[in-house]
Short mmCIF file of C-alpha atoms in Angstrom, two decimals:
data_model
loop_
_atom_site.label_atom_id
_atom_site.label_comp_id
_atom_site.label_asym_id
_atom_site.label_seq_id
_atom_site.Cartn_x
_atom_site.Cartn_y
_atom_site.Cartn_z
CA MET A 25 24.88 24.93 11.64
CA ASP A 26 28.32 23.90 10.34
CA GLY A 27 29.14 20.65 8.58
CA ASN A 28 30.34 18.84 11.73
CA GLY A 29 27.24 19.92 13.63
CA ALA A 30 24.97 18.77 10.84
CA THR A 31 26.68 15.38 10.67
CA LYS A 32 26.48 15.02 14.46
CA SER A 33 22.78 15.83 14.45
CA LEU A 34 22.06 13.44 11.59
CA ARG A 35 23.90 10.59 13.29
CA ALA A 36 22.30 11.22 16.67
CA ILE A 37 18.77 11.29 15.27
CA PHE A 38 19.31 8.23 13.09
CA ARG A 39 20.84 6.26 15.99
CA SER A 40 17.86 7.14 18.17
CA ILE A 41 15.49 5.31 15.82
CA PRO A 42 14.94 1.71 16.98
CA ARG A 43 15.66 -0.72 14.17
CA SER A 44 12.27 -2.32 14.83
CA ASN A 45 10.63 1.01 13.94
CA LEU A 46 12.58 1.18 10.69
CA LEU A 47 11.47 -2.37 9.89
CA TYR A 48 7.88 -1.41 10.68
CA TRP A 49 8.15 1.61 8.38
CA GLY A 50 9.53 -0.51 5.54
CA LEU A 51 6.85 -3.20 5.90
CA ALA A 52 4.02 -0.66 6.15
CA SER A 53 5.31 1.17 3.08
CA LEU A 54 5.55 -2.06 1.10
CA ILE A 55 2.10 -3.25 2.19
CA SER A 56 0.61 0.03 0.96
CA VAL A 57 1.53 -0.95 -2.62
CA ILE A 58 1.53 -4.75 -2.43
CA GLY A 59 -1.95 -4.99 -3.92
CA ALA A 60 -0.89 -2.83 -6.86
CA LEU A 61 2.21 -4.99 -7.40
CA LEU A 62 -0.04 -8.02 -7.80
CA THR A 63 -1.74 -6.34 -10.77
CA LEU A 64 1.46 -6.51 -12.84
CA PRO A 65 1.37 -9.31 -15.44
CA GLY A 66 3.16 -12.54 -14.51
CA VAL A 67 6.65 -13.22 -15.80
CA VAL A 68 5.43 -15.77 -18.33
CA TYR A 69 2.45 -13.78 -19.62
CA THR A 70 3.68 -11.37 -22.27
CA GLU A 71 0.65 -10.61 -24.46
CA ILE A 72 0.50 -6.93 -23.58
CA SER A 73 2.03 -3.86 -25.21
CA SER A 74 5.06 -2.05 -23.81
CA PHE A 75 2.99 1.13 -23.57
CA GLU A 76 0.37 -0.55 -21.38
CA LEU A 77 3.04 -2.23 -19.24
CA ALA A 78 4.77 1.09 -18.66
CA MET A 79 1.51 2.74 -17.54
CA ARG A 80 0.65 -0.17 -15.24
CA THR A 81 4.09 0.06 -13.66
CA ILE A 82 3.76 3.81 -13.13
CA ASN A 83 0.37 3.15 -11.52
CA VAL A 84 2.03 0.76 -9.05
CA VAL A 85 4.49 3.44 -7.95
CA ALA A 86 1.63 5.98 -7.82
CA TYR A 87 -0.02 3.96 -5.04
CA ALA A 88 2.84 5.01 -2.76
CA PHE A 89 1.54 8.58 -3.16
CA THR A 90 -2.16 7.72 -2.76
CA LEU A 91 -2.24 7.21 1.02
CA SER A 92 1.36 8.46 1.38
CA ILE A 93 2.10 5.83 4.02
CA PRO A 94 5.92 6.03 3.58
CA PHE A 95 5.91 9.78 4.29
CA LEU A 96 3.42 9.72 7.17
CA ILE A 97 4.93 6.80 9.08
CA GLY A 98 8.48 7.86 8.20
CA ALA A 99 7.89 11.30 9.73
CA SER A 100 6.25 9.71 12.77
CA VAL A 101 9.21 7.36 13.32
CA LEU A 102 11.61 10.32 13.23
CA LEU A 103 9.59 12.81 15.25
CA THR A 104 6.99 11.27 17.53
CA THR A 105 8.62 8.38 19.44
CA GLU A 106 10.01 8.59 22.95
CA ASP A 107 13.49 7.74 21.68
CA SER A 108 13.41 10.57 19.15
CA HIS A 109 12.14 13.02 21.80
CA LYS A 110 15.00 12.09 24.12
CA SER A 111 17.48 12.52 21.28
CA PHE A 112 16.16 16.02 20.55
CA VAL A 113 16.40 16.94 24.24
CA ASP A 114 20.00 15.73 24.40
CA LEU A 115 20.88 17.69 21.27
CA SER A 116 19.25 20.80 22.74
CA MET A 117 21.33 20.38 25.91
CA SER A 118 24.46 20.19 23.77
CA GLY A 119 23.64 23.45 22.02
CA THR A 120 22.20 22.23 18.71
CA THR A 121 19.64 24.70 17.36
CA HIS A 122 16.08 23.66 16.61
CA ARG A 123 16.60 24.58 12.96
CA GLY A 124 19.59 22.23 12.76
CA MET A 125 17.59 19.36 14.24
CA TYR A 126 14.64 20.09 11.98
CA THR A 127 16.86 20.14 8.89
CA SER A 128 18.47 16.85 9.90
CA CYS A 129 15.06 15.20 10.35
CA PHE A 130 13.87 16.42 6.98
CA ILE A 131 17.04 15.18 5.25
CA LEU A 132 16.70 11.76 6.90
CA LEU A 133 13.04 11.48 5.92
CA LEU A 134 13.89 12.53 2.38
CA MET A 135 16.66 9.91 2.17
CA LEU A 136 14.42 7.12 3.53
CA CYS A 137 11.42 7.89 1.32
CA SER A 138 13.52 8.53 -1.80
CA SER A 139 15.27 5.19 -1.32
CA PHE A 140 11.91 3.43 -1.01
CA THR A 141 10.29 5.08 -4.06
CA VAL A 142 13.36 4.58 -6.27
CA LEU A 143 13.69 0.91 -5.26
CA LEU A 144 9.95 0.48 -5.82
CA THR A 145 10.30 2.03 -9.28
CA VAL A 146 13.22 -0.17 -10.33
CA GLY A 147 11.67 -3.32 -8.88
CA SER A 148 8.28 -2.68 -10.47
CA PHE A 149 9.76 -2.15 -13.92
CA ILE A 150 11.83 -5.33 -13.62
CA LEU A 151 8.73 -7.30 -12.61
CA SER A 152 6.71 -5.77 -15.44
CA GLN A 153 8.62 -7.68 -18.17
CA LEU A 154 9.97 -4.51 -19.73
CA ALA A 155 13.53 -5.77 -19.20
CA SER A 156 13.78 -6.61 -22.90
CA SER A 157 12.39 -3.25 -24.01
CA LEU A 158 14.76 -0.70 -25.50
CA PHE A 159 12.93 1.99 -23.56
CA MET A 160 13.24 0.39 -20.11
CA LEU A 161 16.11 2.59 -18.90
CA GLN A 162 14.30 5.66 -20.19
CA TYR A 163 11.11 4.61 -18.38
CA ILE A 164 12.96 3.88 -15.14
CA LEU A 165 14.91 7.13 -15.21
CA GLY A 166 11.86 9.30 -15.95
CA THR A 167 9.70 7.58 -13.35
CA ALA A 168 12.45 7.66 -10.72
CA ILE A 169 12.99 11.40 -11.24
CA ALA A 170 9.25 11.99 -10.94
CA ALA A 171 9.16 9.86 -7.77
CA ILE A 172 12.01 11.83 -6.17
CA LEU A 173 10.36 15.14 -7.06
CA MET A 174 7.07 13.98 -5.51
CA THR A 175 8.96 12.78 -2.44
CA VAL A 176 10.49 16.24 -1.99
CA LEU A 177 7.03 17.79 -2.25
CA LEU A 178 5.23 15.37 0.08
CA CYS A 179 7.81 15.03 2.86
CA PRO A 180 7.04 18.52 4.25
CA MET A 181 3.37 17.55 4.55
CA GLY A 182 4.26 14.37 6.40
CA VAL A 183 6.51 16.32 8.76
CA LEU A 184 3.80 18.91 9.39
CA LEU A 185 1.23 16.29 10.42
CA ALA A 186 3.78 14.54 12.64
CA VAL A 187 4.85 17.66 14.57
CA VAL A 188 1.32 19.05 14.86
CA PHE A 189 -0.20 15.90 16.36
CA ASP A 190 3.01 14.56 17.95
CA ASP A 191 1.43 11.11 17.99
CA TRP A 192 2.09 8.52 15.28
CA LYS A 193 -1.39 6.96 15.43
CA THR A 194 -3.21 10.27 15.10
CA SER A 195 -0.93 11.75 12.47
CA THR A 196 -0.97 8.57 10.37
CA GLY A 197 -4.72 8.06 10.68
CA PHE A 198 -5.55 11.68 9.92
CA GLY A 199 -3.01 11.83 7.10
CA CYS A 200 -4.32 8.65 5.46
CA GLY A 201 -7.88 9.95 5.68
CA LEU A 202 -6.85 13.30 4.23
CA PHE A 203 -4.91 11.82 1.31
CA LEU A 204 -7.67 9.27 0.67
CA ALA A 205 -10.21 12.09 0.42
CA VAL A 206 -7.94 13.84 -2.09
CA ALA A 207 -7.63 10.59 -4.07
CA PHE A 208 -11.42 10.16 -4.18
CA THR A 209 -11.71 13.70 -5.51
CA THR A 210 -8.88 13.67 -8.06
CA GLY A 211 -8.88 9.99 -9.04
CA MET A 212 -7.16 6.78 -8.01
CA PRO A 213 -4.04 5.61 -9.92
CA SER A 214 -5.87 2.92 -11.85
CA SER A 215 -9.02 4.89 -12.66
CA PRO A 216 -9.73 8.18 -14.45
CA ALA A 217 -10.53 11.30 -12.46
CA ARG A 218 -14.13 12.20 -11.76
CA TYR A 219 -13.49 15.94 -11.59
CA THR A 220 -11.25 16.80 -14.50
CA GLU A 221 -10.67 20.37 -13.30
CA LEU A 222 -8.92 19.09 -10.15
CA VAL A 223 -7.22 15.97 -11.47
CA PHE A 224 -3.56 17.04 -11.22
CA LEU A 225 -3.91 18.55 -7.75
CA GLY A 226 -3.88 14.98 -6.43
CA PRO A 227 -0.39 13.59 -5.65
CA ALA A 228 -1.02 10.24 -7.33
CA GLN A 229 -2.43 11.69 -10.56
CA TYR A 230 0.18 14.45 -10.67
CA PHE A 231 2.94 11.87 -10.29
CA ARG A 232 1.46 9.69 -13.05
CA ALA A 233 1.31 12.60 -15.49
CA LEU A 234 4.82 13.77 -14.54
CA ALA A 235 6.27 10.24 -14.82
CA ALA A 236 4.61 9.63 -18.19
CA SER A 237 5.93 12.96 -19.50
CA LEU A 238 9.49 12.54 -18.19
CA SER A 239 9.61 8.92 -19.38
CA GLY A 240 8.73 9.97 -22.91
CA ILE A 241 5.72 7.67 -23.08
CA GLU A 242 3.89 8.20 -26.36
CA PHE A 243 0.16 7.58 -26.17
CA PRO A 244 -1.21 5.86 -29.29
CA SER A 245 -4.02 8.44 -29.44
CA ALA A 246 -5.59 11.29 -27.51
CA LEU A 247 -8.43 8.93 -26.57
CA GLU A 248 -5.91 6.52 -25.01
CA MET A 249 -4.59 9.33 -22.81
CA ILE A 250 -8.15 10.22 -21.78
CA ASN A 251 -8.81 6.57 -20.93
CA HIS A 252 -5.81 6.54 -18.56
CA PHE A 253 -6.13 10.01 -17.00
CA GLY A 254 -9.68 11.13 -17.65
CA VAL A 255 -8.35 14.22 -19.45
CA TYR A 256 -6.07 15.16 -22.29
CA PHE A 257 -2.99 17.05 -21.06
CA THR A 258 0.39 18.42 -22.07
CA LEU A 259 3.38 19.50 -19.96
CA GLU A 260 1.92 23.02 -19.94
CA SER A 261 -1.15 21.60 -18.19
CA LEU A 262 1.05 20.73 -15.18
CA ILE A 263 2.34 24.28 -14.59
CA VAL A 264 -0.52 25.47 -12.36
CA PRO A 265 -0.73 22.21 -10.32
CA THR A 266 3.05 22.34 -9.85
CA ILE A 267 2.86 25.88 -8.48
CA VAL A 268 -0.01 24.95 -6.13
CA ILE A 269 1.73 21.84 -4.76
CA ILE A 270 5.04 23.70 -4.30
CA LEU A 271 3.27 26.48 -2.39
CA LEU A 272 1.61 23.90 -0.12
CA SER A 273 4.98 22.23 0.50
CA VAL A 274 6.73 25.52 1.30
CA LEU A 275 3.89 26.50 3.64
CA SER A 276 4.14 23.09 5.32
CA LEU A 277 7.90 23.54 5.78
CA TRP A 278 7.50 27.00 7.29
CA THR A 279 4.67 25.95 9.62
CA SER A 280 6.24 22.67 10.74
CA ASN A 281 9.52 24.45 11.56
CA ARG A 282 7.69 26.80 13.94
CA VAL A 283 5.69 23.97 15.52
CA PHE A 284 8.83 21.87 15.90
CA LYS A 285 10.43 24.69 17.91
CA GLN A 286 7.45 24.64 20.28
CA ASN A 287 7.60 20.85 20.54
CA ILE A 288 11.21 20.97 21.74
CA GLN A 289 10.10 23.04 24.73
CA VAL A 290 7.43 20.46 25.58
CA TRP A 291 9.83 17.53 25.17
CA CYS A 292 12.48 19.18 27.33
CA PHE A 293 10.11 19.65 30.23
CA ASP A 294 8.53 16.23 29.74
CA HIS A 295 11.93 14.59 30.17
CA ASP A 296 13.42 16.93 32.80
CA PRO A 297 10.97 19.61 34.00
CA TRP A 298 13.28 21.13 36.61
CA GLY A 299 16.74 19.89 35.73
CA SER A 300 16.39 21.58 32.35
CA GLN A 301 16.68 24.99 34.02
CA HIS A 302 20.36 25.10 33.18
CA LEU A 303 19.42 25.42 29.50
CA ASP A 304 20.42 28.66 27.88
CA GLU A 305 17.16 30.56 28.25
CA THR A 306 17.70 32.49 25.00
CA GLN A 307 18.17 29.25 23.12
CA LEU A 308 14.46 28.52 23.03
CA THR A 309 12.31 31.52 23.85
CA GLY A 310 14.30 33.82 26.11
CA GLN A 311 11.73 33.19 28.88
CA PRO A 312 12.52 32.16 32.48
CA PRO A 313 12.20 28.42 33.18
CA ARG A 314 8.90 28.74 35.10
CA GLU A 315 7.33 30.68 32.25
CA MET A 316 8.69 28.14 29.79
CA LEU A 317 7.09 25.36 31.84
CA GLU A 318 3.73 27.11 31.81
CA ARG A 319 4.05 27.70 28.09
CA ALA A 320 4.86 24.02 27.52
CA ARG A 321 1.72 23.02 29.44
CA THR A 322 -0.36 25.43 27.36
CA ILE A 323 1.05 24.00 24.14
CA LYS A 324 0.20 20.45 25.22
CA LYS A 325 -3.35 21.46 26.13
CA LYS A 326 -3.91 23.17 22.79
CA ARG A 327 -2.41 20.19 21.00
CA LYS A 328 -4.97 17.85 22.59
CA GLN A 329 -7.79 20.15 21.51
CA LEU A 330 -6.37 20.25 17.99
CA ARG A 331 -6.37 16.46 17.79
CA ARG A 332 -10.05 16.31 18.75
CA TYR A 333 -11.02 19.00 16.26
CA ALA A 334 -8.97 17.40 13.48
CA MET A 335 -10.51 13.97 13.98
CA ALA A 336 -14.01 15.49 14.08
CA ILE A 337 -13.31 17.32 10.82
CA LEU A 338 -11.96 14.12 9.24
CA VAL A 339 -15.02 12.08 10.22
CA LEU A 340 -17.31 14.86 8.99
CA GLY A 341 -15.35 15.10 5.74
CA ILE A 342 -15.72 11.36 5.09
CA PHE A 343 -19.49 11.85 5.01
CA LEU A 344 -19.56 15.23 3.28
CA ILE A 345 -17.04 14.70 0.46
CA PRO A 346 -19.10 12.05 -1.42
CA THR A 347 -22.25 14.16 -1.06
CA ALA A 348 -20.47 17.33 -2.17
CA GLY A 349 -18.86 15.47 -5.06
CA TYR A 350 -22.20 14.15 -6.27
CA GLY A 351 -23.74 17.62 -5.97
CA TYR A 352 -20.86 19.13 -7.93
CA THR A 353 -21.22 16.52 -10.66
CA VAL A 354 -24.93 17.23 -10.98
CA TYR A 355 -24.27 20.98 -11.01
CA ARG A 356 -21.57 20.62 -13.68
CA GLU A 357 -23.79 18.49 -15.88
CA THR A 358 -26.71 20.88 -15.41
CA SER A 359 -24.63 23.98 -16.10
CA ASP A 360 -23.30 22.41 -19.31
CA THR A 361 -26.74 21.35 -20.57
CA THR A 362 -29.02 23.44 -22.81
CA LEU A 363 -32.66 22.62 -23.46
CA LEU A 364 -33.17 22.72 -27.25
CA TYR A 365 -36.78 21.65 -27.53
CA GLN A 366 -39.68 20.55 -25.31
CA ASN A 367 -43.26 19.82 -26.36
CA GLN A 368 -46.05 17.24 -26.70
CA HIS A 369 -47.00 15.72 -30.08
CA SER A 370 -49.33 13.30 -31.79
CA LEU A 371 -47.01 12.25 -34.60
CA PRO A 372 -48.12 9.97 -37.47
CA ILE A 373 -45.79 7.04 -38.14
CA GLY A 374 -43.19 8.06 -40.75
CA GLN A 375 -43.56 11.83 -40.22
CA TRP A 376 -40.44 13.74 -39.19
CA LEU A 377 -40.11 15.95 -36.12
CA TYR A 378 -37.10 18.25 -36.31
CA GLY A 379 -35.60 21.47 -35.00
CA GLU A 380 -32.64 23.78 -35.61
CA PHE A 381 -29.99 25.06 -33.20
CA SER A 382 -26.56 26.68 -33.39
CA ALA A 383 -23.54 25.13 -31.69
CA THR A 384 -19.94 26.12 -30.99
CA ARG A 385 -17.22 23.49 -30.87
CA PRO A 386 -15.93 23.19 -27.26
CA GLN A 387 -12.24 23.10 -26.35
CA TRP A 388 -10.53 19.72 -26.63
CA PRO A 389 -11.14 17.19 -25.15
CA LEU A 390 -14.73 18.29 -24.44
CA SER A 391 -17.40 17.11 -26.88
CA LEU A 392 -21.02 17.81 -27.73
CA MET A 393 -23.84 15.36 -27.21
CA VAL A 394 -27.54 15.48 -28.08
CA ARG A 395 -29.71 13.83 -25.45
CA TYR A 396 -33.42 13.16 -25.69
CA GLU A 397 -36.13 12.03 -23.28
CA ILE A 398 -39.41 10.70 -24.68
CA SER A 399 -42.50 9.66 -22.70
CA VAL A 400 -45.15 7.78 -24.68
CA LEU A 401 -48.63 8.92 -23.65
CA ASP A 402 -50.79 6.87 -26.05
CA TRP A 403 -49.94 4.22 -28.66
CA ASN A 404 -53.17 4.91 -30.61
CA GLY A 405 -53.10 1.67 -32.58
CA CYS A 406 -49.44 1.93 -33.61
CA PRO A 407 -47.45 -1.27 -34.24
CA ASP A 408 -46.30 -2.94 -31.04
CA SER A 409 -42.67 -2.68 -32.16
CA LEU A 410 -41.32 0.65 -33.38
CA ILE A 411 -37.92 2.03 -34.34
CA ARG A 412 -37.03 5.62 -33.57
CA GLN A 413 -34.98 6.82 -36.54
CA HIS A 414 -32.91 9.86 -35.62
CA GLY A 415 -29.77 11.92 -36.21
CA CYS A 416 -28.18 15.37 -35.93
CA GLN A 417 -26.20 16.96 -38.76
CA MET A 418 -24.76 20.32 -39.80
CA LEU A 419 -27.68 21.63 -41.86
CA THR A 420 -30.04 24.55 -41.72
CA PHE A 421 -33.75 24.22 -41.11
CA GLU A 422 -34.47 25.07 -44.75
CA GLU A 423 -31.88 22.62 -46.11
CA PHE A 424 -33.32 19.75 -44.12
CA GLY A 425 -36.84 20.59 -45.36
CA THR A 426 -35.79 20.24 -48.98
CA LEU A 427 -34.41 16.70 -48.57
CA ASN A 428 -36.46 13.58 -49.23
CA ASP A 429 -36.35 10.52 -46.97
CA THR A 430 -33.55 8.83 -48.96
CA GLU A 431 -31.42 11.98 -48.91
CA ARG A 432 -31.99 12.36 -45.19
CA TRP A 433 -30.87 8.75 -44.68
CA ASN A 434 -27.72 9.36 -46.71
CA ALA A 435 -27.06 12.64 -44.88
CA GLY A 436 -26.73 10.75 -41.60
CA TYR A 437 -30.23 10.50 -40.16
CA ALA A 438 -29.98 6.74 -40.07
CA MET A 439 -29.49 5.85 -36.41
CA GLY A 440 -32.21 3.92 -34.65
CA SER A 441 -33.33 2.30 -31.41
CA GLY A 442 -36.28 0.09 -30.54
CA LEU A 443 -39.45 0.88 -28.62
CA VAL A 444 -41.86 -1.94 -27.75
CA ASN A 445 -45.44 -1.63 -26.47
CA PRO A 446 -46.21 -1.17 -23.56
CA GLU A 447 -42.96 0.72 -22.92
CA THR A 448 -43.55 4.37 -22.15
CA ARG A 449 -40.00 5.75 -21.76
CA ASP A 450 -37.41 6.19 -24.49
CA GLU A 451 -34.12 7.85 -23.59
CA GLY A 452 -30.79 8.07 -25.37
CA SER A 453 -27.88 10.23 -26.45
CA TYR A 454 -25.43 10.46 -29.31
CA GLY A 455 -22.30 12.47 -30.02
CA VAL A 456 -22.17 15.46 -32.33
CA ASN A 457 -19.12 16.28 -34.44
CA LEU A 458 -18.37 19.81 -35.64
CA SER A 459 -15.81 20.28 -38.41
CA ASN A 460 -16.11 24.08 -38.08
CA GLU A 461 -15.76 26.25 -34.97
CA SER A 462 -19.51 26.91 -35.04
CA SER A 463 -22.40 25.83 -37.21
CA TYR A 464 -26.17 25.49 -37.54
CA MET A 465 -27.43 21.98 -36.90
CA VAL A 466 -30.69 20.11 -37.22
CA TRP A 467 -31.82 17.30 -34.93
CA ALA A 468 -34.57 15.11 -36.34
CA LEU A 469 -36.48 11.93 -35.54
CA ARG A 470 -39.42 9.87 -36.70
CA PHE A 471 -40.99 6.51 -35.88
CA VAL A 472 -41.17 3.58 -38.29
CA ASP A 473 -42.05 -0.08 -37.80
CA SER A 474 -39.56 -2.81 -36.92
CA ASN A 475 -38.68 -3.27 -40.63
CA TRP A 476 -38.00 0.46 -41.09
CA ASN A 477 -41.23 0.81 -43.07
CA ILE A 478 -43.91 3.51 -42.78
CA THR A 479 -47.25 2.14 -41.54
CA SER A 480 -50.45 3.60 -40.14
CA GLY A 481 -50.81 4.90 -36.62
CA VAL A 482 -50.30 8.04 -34.57
CA LEU A 483 -47.99 8.04 -31.54
CA THR A 484 -48.73 10.54 -28.78
CA PHE A 485 -45.71 11.48 -26.67
CA SER A 486 -43.90 14.27 -24.86
CA ILE A 487 -40.30 15.01 -25.80
CA SER A 488 -37.34 16.99 -24.44
CA VAL A 489 -34.16 17.45 -26.48
CA TYR A 490 -30.94 18.65 -24.79
CA LEU A 491 -27.50 19.73 -26.00
CA GLN A 492 -24.81 18.81 -23.49
CA VAL A 493 -21.09 19.54 -23.25
CA PHE A 494 -19.35 16.55 -21.73
CA SER A 495 -15.90 15.17 -21.04
CA PRO A 496 -15.29 11.62 -22.32
CA ASN A 497 -13.93 10.23 -19.03
#
């Protein structure tokens, strides 16, 4: 398609959009982030750091990519209304190719959504009180670039849903449900991800990480980054998610282009089933008009079936995703947990129970944690209030055995928690730090009275000690 043809197609499609539909798109897009805008600090309230303000502002823009309302409704306005169908039919009659019309629609959607996300970015940063910050322009530029890149990647998905369902209610409803399911899996903008392995496959979380990186935001510490994203990441961490999202976008472009070509046949016969016979038969499929009519009817029938199947899958997914997510979490915790010790004891007050294990330091930001579960079976005349003194340090079994109680206290076996009769359950956990890649460690515990003194009595209990790899999210 030459330049004049492209301009003609763009103008015709844009003119076919009722201004009321454009207003509806703008309001719906704004409403999708209005709640997030209200979370920005008021103009007078300034007791918050520039770093935190920048992250809150990026989170506001990220809500545009959570349900992806601007892309879903924007594609529907361009592709699923009666006015747009008639415009496509008229362009087909005038000899415009389906590829030319498809390209024009994509460019228009890209322009609309990019304008919205850029204006949202600029407006959010102005409202966030960063106007006096030296880094404001840097923040705006980095976030705006990230927003435009995400817009380019998400527009093909919006177009695909619009042309497949060819109904704005169905495509918007299904799309919102689909993107919401992804958000539940990968994390909402204002909360860390539950499944750290999948975090940056979600549009909202990917945008947040990209915007923070391009804006040059410096996190005060690795823990601060984990608090905001649920994981520690670098730009290299975004390479694989970028490839995956680009592949999905390219696949959406290729598929939606083919479906759009089929839709033109349906729209032509919907608007003029017999008068359209003067169309150049090779322009669409090369088939005679009667065969094209039959094919259009077949496409419409299959499209109705697809809508029913898609909605059934969406409803089923709403129920299955939380269950599957919980099952995956349990599986991940179980697979990362090692039983170190399990037994039943009658332990005199003040006597130590301890065991040795070897541990390897996990990759950052994963950490090690010792977890214990104690069930008291018989108090046997012990004091009604006990303290469980415990710890876990890099020692060998023999080294621990040579230490006296004071040396063990100084070595780090000085943590404690209370246990009061008639309680029968005592559970807890504590982190383990390794300065070396791997080391031998000793966990140990004993019971003393509420004043940390050794008294008489024998406590009968069962105990399980676990070593768990966990992510601090």
